[in-house]
């Protein structure tokens, strides 16, 4: 059965049975790049704290297309596609730096910090020979510009042609509330980066973070030390469209309860030799100790105890994506807090004691779905609905994601 | 000269043993190659070069090394794999005091059972080695700075 047939059999309004073909079909991937990543979405591209000075830039990607984000001489953040208008050369090779101009290495076409073409060598030829045609206008050959939006130091960009709603409307009430909870206007301090190439379809990463079901079952470490358990007070919240999601939970204890019999992996005998690894303190004005937020189409905001990170998804092809982690704290953190954040990063990184389970299981998922293209998921936990829930035994957030996905992809 | 040769030989043996413990086990002996108050970090090179403190593994004592081992052996889920460490260019940078500053290059080949071998990580060790009361050389500090900043999926076992 080819992908088109699988999609025909996908009943409209069904968000529980996602055809496996969607995770491996290259045509679907191309369509996702076009409709999702180049469509009407705000993609996370960096932090204002990473480009504080005029001329500061960083390169990243929206979907699989490289983009440059930079601050111009007036202090305004601009974004444009990282490819020369002349021959399509990837203009900027550095990850970050400071530039007055962006110059293509091939024929030295020059672009300013707003992406405007400012110089073409030999534009008028040499000794009246050659050169560009008289009607060649540099204004027509700038770098394709991105829309930019910034909220409390977090920068988003869009390739969409038409104007998008502001970030507050885009996120919706509950997602905005939790976004502002971490990004409350305080100056951010980047602690460092971790990057990994996960051999799985990018959607599986979002599903993983929208899936509270697995957290109690896969992550022995989380469960054992009470950081995330199905019997804790918790909730799942989405925006109206279903595209963004929140998993919110509270730390519990390391003891068995009537609900832990299904959690066969709960090891109440395990003890840390050095408990400094887990020494969380409350730092936000609510009871939640973990909030995992997924922002369509490429961002995960992680608050697990005191480890704060932005995880950016950079899809490469239908079978792999890069996951870029930016760990941060606040400029007013004291040394003790910074050390605590750095210690807790042991749980969540490309070598994470917890997140390692996820990157591994994502690969195993990809291994399974790629060769079983005719099958579909069975995501019926908590029913078939897509609304908010105040418990963790549900796949509602994943279904809500596919509700929006089907709409945008017109599938 | 003779003392330097002896130290070089001892270090070669130490690193060979280090690789052996990680690749062939028992993993429980890995923490014993460090001092009680050790520092072990695995740091992407871009963080290291720009002075950013984040390490993807950060163990501030032998106890934290033991916790990492316990996690690898008892709590983490991962595909079965073999690793092979290759440690070269071992050089003493400074041995004027009690602590020997040593550097070495490393590469680690990972073999998943259904796949061809691949380079999991390549980089260098920036180490501080001390002689414990029992006469053994141990790592008081080991900073693994990896050039391969895009990690192929997951680092499970220590580098």
Short mmCIF file of N, CA and C in Angstrom, two decimals, chain A residues 190-199 218-221 224 267 270-277 316 322 324 327 338-339 342-343 345-346 349-353 356-357 359-361 363-364 367, chain B residues 37 42 44 46-47 50-64 66-68 70-72 74-81 112 115 118 146 148-156:
data_model
loop_
_atom_site.label_atom_id
_atom_site.label_comp_id
_atom_site.label_asym_id
_atom_site.label_seq_id
_atom_site.Cartn_x
_atom_site.Cartn_y
_atom_site.Cartn_z
N UNK A 190 22.65 32.23 28.97
CA UNK A 190 22.86 30.94 28.31
C UNK A 190 23.97 30.19 29.04
N UNK A 191 23.69 28.93 29.41
CA UNK A 191 24.68 28.11 30.10
C UNK A 191 25.44 27.20 29.13
N UNK A 192 24.84 26.96 27.99
CA UNK A 192 25.54 26.14 27.01
C UNK A 192 24.59 25.37 26.11
N UNK A 193 25.19 24.62 25.21
CA UNK A 193 24.43 23.93 24.17
C UNK A 193 24.74 22.44 24.17
N UNK A 194 23.81 21.69 23.65
CA UNK A 194 24.02 20.26 23.40
C UNK A 194 23.23 19.96 22.13
N UNK A 195 23.87 19.25 21.21
CA UNK A 195 23.18 18.95 19.95
C UNK A 195 23.25 17.46 19.67
N UNK A 196 22.19 16.94 19.12
CA UNK A 196 22.22 15.53 18.75
C UNK A 196 21.43 15.30 17.48
N UNK A 197 21.80 14.26 16.77
CA UNK A 197 21.10 13.87 15.55
C UNK A 197 20.32 12.61 15.87
N UNK A 198 19.01 12.73 15.90
CA UNK A 198 18.19 11.60 16.29
C UNK A 198 17.62 10.94 15.04
N UNK A 199 17.89 9.66 14.84
CA UNK A 199 17.44 8.99 13.62
C UNK A 199 15.97 8.61 13.70
N UNK A 218 8.50 4.43 30.89
CA UNK A 218 9.83 4.31 30.28
C UNK A 218 10.92 4.82 31.22
N UNK A 219 10.64 5.95 31.86
CA UNK A 219 11.71 6.64 32.60
C UNK A 219 11.82 6.14 34.04
N UNK A 220 12.56 5.07 34.22
CA UNK A 220 12.73 4.50 35.56
C UNK A 220 13.35 5.54 36.49
N UNK A 221 14.26 6.31 35.94
CA UNK A 221 14.93 7.31 36.78
C UNK A 221 13.94 8.34 37.32
N UNK A 224 11.48 6.54 39.76
CA UNK A 224 12.13 6.09 40.99
C UNK A 224 12.36 7.25 41.95
N UNK A 267 11.57 1.56 41.42
CA UNK A 267 12.59 0.93 42.26
C UNK A 267 12.73 1.73 43.53
N UNK A 270 16.41 2.02 45.19
CA UNK A 270 17.57 2.74 44.64
C UNK A 270 17.84 4.00 45.44
N UNK A 271 19.10 4.24 45.71
CA UNK A 271 19.51 5.46 46.39
C UNK A 271 20.67 6.08 45.63
N UNK A 272 20.73 7.39 45.62
CA UNK A 272 21.86 8.06 45.00
C UNK A 272 23.04 8.06 45.96
N UNK A 273 24.23 7.75 45.43
CA UNK A 273 25.44 7.85 46.26
C UNK A 273 25.72 9.31 46.60
N UNK A 274 25.45 10.19 45.64
CA UNK A 274 25.66 11.63 45.87
C UNK A 274 24.36 12.36 45.57
N UNK A 275 23.54 12.61 46.61
CA UNK A 275 22.20 13.19 46.38
C UNK A 275 22.24 14.63 45.87
N UNK A 276 23.43 15.22 45.76
CA UNK A 276 23.49 16.59 45.20
C UNK A 276 22.97 16.62 43.76
N UNK A 277 22.96 15.45 43.11
CA UNK A 277 22.44 15.39 41.73
C UNK A 277 20.99 15.86 41.67
N UNK A 316 15.68 17.04 9.26
CA UNK A 316 16.63 16.91 8.14
C UNK A 316 15.98 16.21 6.96
N UNK A 322 17.69 17.05 13.79
CA UNK A 322 18.63 17.51 14.82
C UNK A 322 17.83 18.08 15.97
N UNK A 324 18.49 20.59 19.02
CA UNK A 324 19.45 21.55 19.58
C UNK A 324 18.94 22.03 20.94
N UNK A 327 20.59 25.44 27.05
CA UNK A 327 20.36 25.47 28.50
C UNK A 327 20.55 26.89 29.00
N UNK A 338 23.19 28.30 39.75
CA UNK A 338 23.79 27.91 38.47
C UNK A 338 24.35 26.50 38.56
N UNK A 339 25.05 26.19 39.65
CA UNK A 339 25.60 24.85 39.82
C UNK A 339 24.49 23.81 39.86
N UNK A 342 23.32 23.18 36.40
CA UNK A 342 24.32 22.41 35.65
C UNK A 342 24.30 20.94 36.08
N UNK A 343 24.09 20.69 37.37
CA UNK A 343 24.02 19.30 37.85
C UNK A 343 22.79 18.60 37.30
N UNK A 345 21.30 19.11 34.68
CA UNK A 345 21.41 18.86 33.23
C UNK A 345 21.86 17.43 32.95
N UNK A 346 22.40 16.74 33.96
CA UNK A 346 22.72 15.31 33.81
C UNK A 346 21.51 14.49 33.40
N UNK A 349 19.95 15.82 28.37
CA UNK A 349 20.89 16.30 27.36
C UNK A 349 21.07 15.14 26.37
N UNK A 350 22.05 15.27 25.48
CA UNK A 350 22.31 14.16 24.56
C UNK A 350 22.95 12.97 25.28
N UNK A 351 23.25 13.13 26.57
CA UNK A 351 23.70 11.99 27.39
C UNK A 351 22.82 11.89 28.63
N UNK A 352 21.57 12.34 28.53
CA UNK A 352 20.73 12.48 29.71
C UNK A 352 20.30 11.16 30.33
N UNK A 353 20.31 11.12 31.65
CA UNK A 353 19.88 9.92 32.36
C UNK A 353 18.40 9.63 32.10
N UNK A 356 17.89 10.34 27.54
CA UNK A 356 18.52 9.28 26.76
C UNK A 356 17.53 8.17 26.43
N UNK A 357 16.64 7.87 27.38
CA UNK A 357 15.59 6.87 27.11
C UNK A 357 14.76 7.29 25.90
N UNK A 359 15.55 9.49 23.26
CA UNK A 359 16.21 9.44 21.95
C UNK A 359 16.39 7.99 21.51
N UNK A 360 16.62 7.10 22.48
CA UNK A 360 16.76 5.69 22.13
C UNK A 360 15.42 5.10 21.66
N UNK A 361 14.34 5.41 22.37
CA UNK A 361 13.06 4.81 22.01
C UNK A 361 12.51 5.43 20.72
N UNK A 363 14.39 6.18 18.14
CA UNK A 363 15.04 5.41 17.06
C UNK A 363 14.33 4.06 16.88
N UNK A 364 14.01 3.41 17.99
CA UNK A 364 13.34 2.10 17.89
C UNK A 364 11.96 2.26 17.24
N UNK A 367 12.59 2.65 13.57
CA UNK A 367 12.94 1.33 13.01
C UNK A 367 11.68 0.51 12.74
N UNK B 37 37.01 12.99 45.53
CA UNK B 37 36.54 14.36 45.27
C UNK B 37 36.82 14.76 43.83
N UNK B 42 31.83 15.87 30.51
CA UNK B 42 31.83 15.67 29.06
C UNK B 42 31.27 16.95 28.45
N UNK B 44 30.79 19.63 25.10
CA UNK B 44 30.91 19.89 23.66
C UNK B 44 31.97 20.98 23.41
N UNK B 46 32.21 23.40 21.38
CA UNK B 46 31.78 24.80 21.21
C UNK B 46 31.53 25.46 22.56
N UNK B 47 30.96 24.73 23.51
CA UNK B 47 30.80 25.29 24.85
C UNK B 47 32.16 25.59 25.48
N UNK B 50 33.92 28.63 24.00
CA UNK B 50 33.35 29.95 24.30
C UNK B 50 33.12 30.12 25.81
N UNK B 51 33.67 29.24 26.59
CA UNK B 51 33.62 29.44 28.05
C UNK B 51 32.26 29.19 28.67
N UNK B 52 31.38 28.49 27.97
CA UNK B 52 30.07 28.17 28.54
C UNK B 52 30.18 26.93 29.43
N UNK B 53 29.57 26.97 30.61
CA UNK B 53 29.85 25.92 31.59
C UNK B 53 29.12 24.60 31.36
N UNK B 54 28.14 24.56 30.46
CA UNK B 54 27.31 23.36 30.39
C UNK B 54 28.08 22.13 29.89
N UNK B 55 27.98 21.06 30.67
CA UNK B 55 28.51 19.75 30.29
C UNK B 55 27.33 18.82 30.10
N UNK B 56 27.43 17.86 29.17
CA UNK B 56 26.32 16.92 29.01
C UNK B 56 26.39 15.81 30.05
N UNK B 57 27.57 15.61 30.63
CA UNK B 57 27.70 14.76 31.82
C UNK B 57 28.55 15.55 32.80
N UNK B 58 28.11 15.62 34.03
CA UNK B 58 28.87 16.37 35.03
C UNK B 58 28.80 15.60 36.35
N UNK B 59 29.91 15.01 36.74
CA UNK B 59 29.97 14.27 38.00
C UNK B 59 31.00 14.94 38.89
N UNK B 60 30.55 15.33 40.08
CA UNK B 60 31.42 16.12 40.95
C UNK B 60 32.00 15.30 42.10
N UNK B 61 31.87 13.99 42.02
CA UNK B 61 32.44 13.13 43.06
C UNK B 61 32.42 11.70 42.53
N UNK B 62 33.14 10.83 43.22
CA UNK B 62 33.09 9.42 42.85
C UNK B 62 31.66 8.88 43.01
N UNK B 63 30.95 9.43 44.00
CA UNK B 63 29.56 9.03 44.21
C UNK B 63 28.70 9.30 42.98
N UNK B 64 28.89 10.46 42.37
CA UNK B 64 28.10 10.78 41.18
C UNK B 64 28.48 9.86 40.01
N UNK B 66 29.34 6.78 40.44
CA UNK B 66 28.64 5.54 40.78
C UNK B 66 27.16 5.64 40.40
N UNK B 67 26.57 6.83 40.62
CA UNK B 67 25.16 7.02 40.26
C UNK B 67 24.97 6.90 38.75
N UNK B 68 25.93 7.41 38.00
CA UNK B 68 25.85 7.30 36.54
C UNK B 68 25.92 5.81 36.14
N UNK B 70 25.11 3.26 37.95
CA UNK B 70 23.88 2.59 38.38
C UNK B 70 22.74 2.89 37.39
N UNK B 71 22.70 4.13 36.90
CA UNK B 71 21.67 4.48 35.92
C UNK B 71 21.86 3.70 34.63
N UNK B 72 23.09 3.65 34.15
CA UNK B 72 23.37 2.93 32.90
C UNK B 72 22.99 1.46 33.06
N UNK B 74 20.94 0.07 35.52
CA UNK B 74 19.66 -0.31 36.11
C UNK B 74 18.45 0.52 35.71
N UNK B 75 18.65 1.79 35.32
CA UNK B 75 17.45 2.59 35.04
C UNK B 75 17.30 2.99 33.58
N UNK B 76 18.40 3.17 32.85
CA UNK B 76 18.27 3.69 31.48
C UNK B 76 17.83 2.60 30.50
N UNK B 77 17.07 3.03 29.47
CA UNK B 77 16.67 2.12 28.40
C UNK B 77 17.47 2.50 27.15
N UNK B 78 18.16 1.55 26.56
CA UNK B 78 18.90 1.85 25.34
C UNK B 78 19.14 0.56 24.57
N UNK B 79 19.38 0.74 23.27
CA UNK B 79 19.70 -0.40 22.42
C UNK B 79 21.02 -1.01 22.88
N UNK B 80 21.13 -2.33 22.85
CA UNK B 80 22.41 -2.95 23.22
C UNK B 80 23.52 -2.44 22.31
N UNK B 81 24.70 -2.27 22.86
CA UNK B 81 25.80 -1.72 22.05
C UNK B 81 27.15 -2.11 22.62
N UNK B 112 26.23 -0.74 17.19
CA UNK B 112 24.89 -1.27 17.49
C UNK B 112 24.79 -2.61 16.76
N UNK B 115 23.90 -2.70 13.08
CA UNK B 115 24.42 -1.63 12.23
C UNK B 115 25.93 -1.69 12.10
N UNK B 118 30.25 3.00 13.95
CA UNK B 118 30.35 4.44 13.64
C UNK B 118 31.15 5.14 14.74
N UNK B 146 34.60 17.16 23.45
CA UNK B 146 34.37 16.43 22.19
C UNK B 146 34.16 17.36 21.01
N UNK B 148 33.04 16.28 18.09
CA UNK B 148 31.87 15.78 17.36
C UNK B 148 30.61 16.33 18.04
N UNK B 149 30.38 17.64 17.86
CA UNK B 149 29.36 18.33 18.65
C UNK B 149 27.94 17.88 18.33
N UNK B 150 27.74 17.35 17.12
CA UNK B 150 26.44 16.77 16.80
C UNK B 150 26.49 15.29 17.18
N UNK B 151 25.93 14.97 18.30
CA UNK B 151 26.03 13.60 18.85
C UNK B 151 25.13 12.66 18.06
N UNK B 152 25.68 11.54 17.57
CA UNK B 152 24.83 10.58 16.89
C UNK B 152 23.89 9.88 17.88
N UNK B 153 22.71 10.38 17.98
CA UNK B 153 21.69 9.93 18.92
C UNK B 153 22.11 10.10 20.38
N UNK B 154 22.53 9.04 21.06
CA UNK B 154 22.65 9.13 22.51
C UNK B 154 24.02 8.66 22.99
N UNK B 155 24.59 9.38 23.93
CA UNK B 155 25.77 8.89 24.63
C UNK B 155 25.29 8.21 25.90
N UNK B 156 25.48 6.93 26.00
CA UNK B 156 25.01 6.17 27.16
C UNK B 156 26.16 5.87 28.11
#
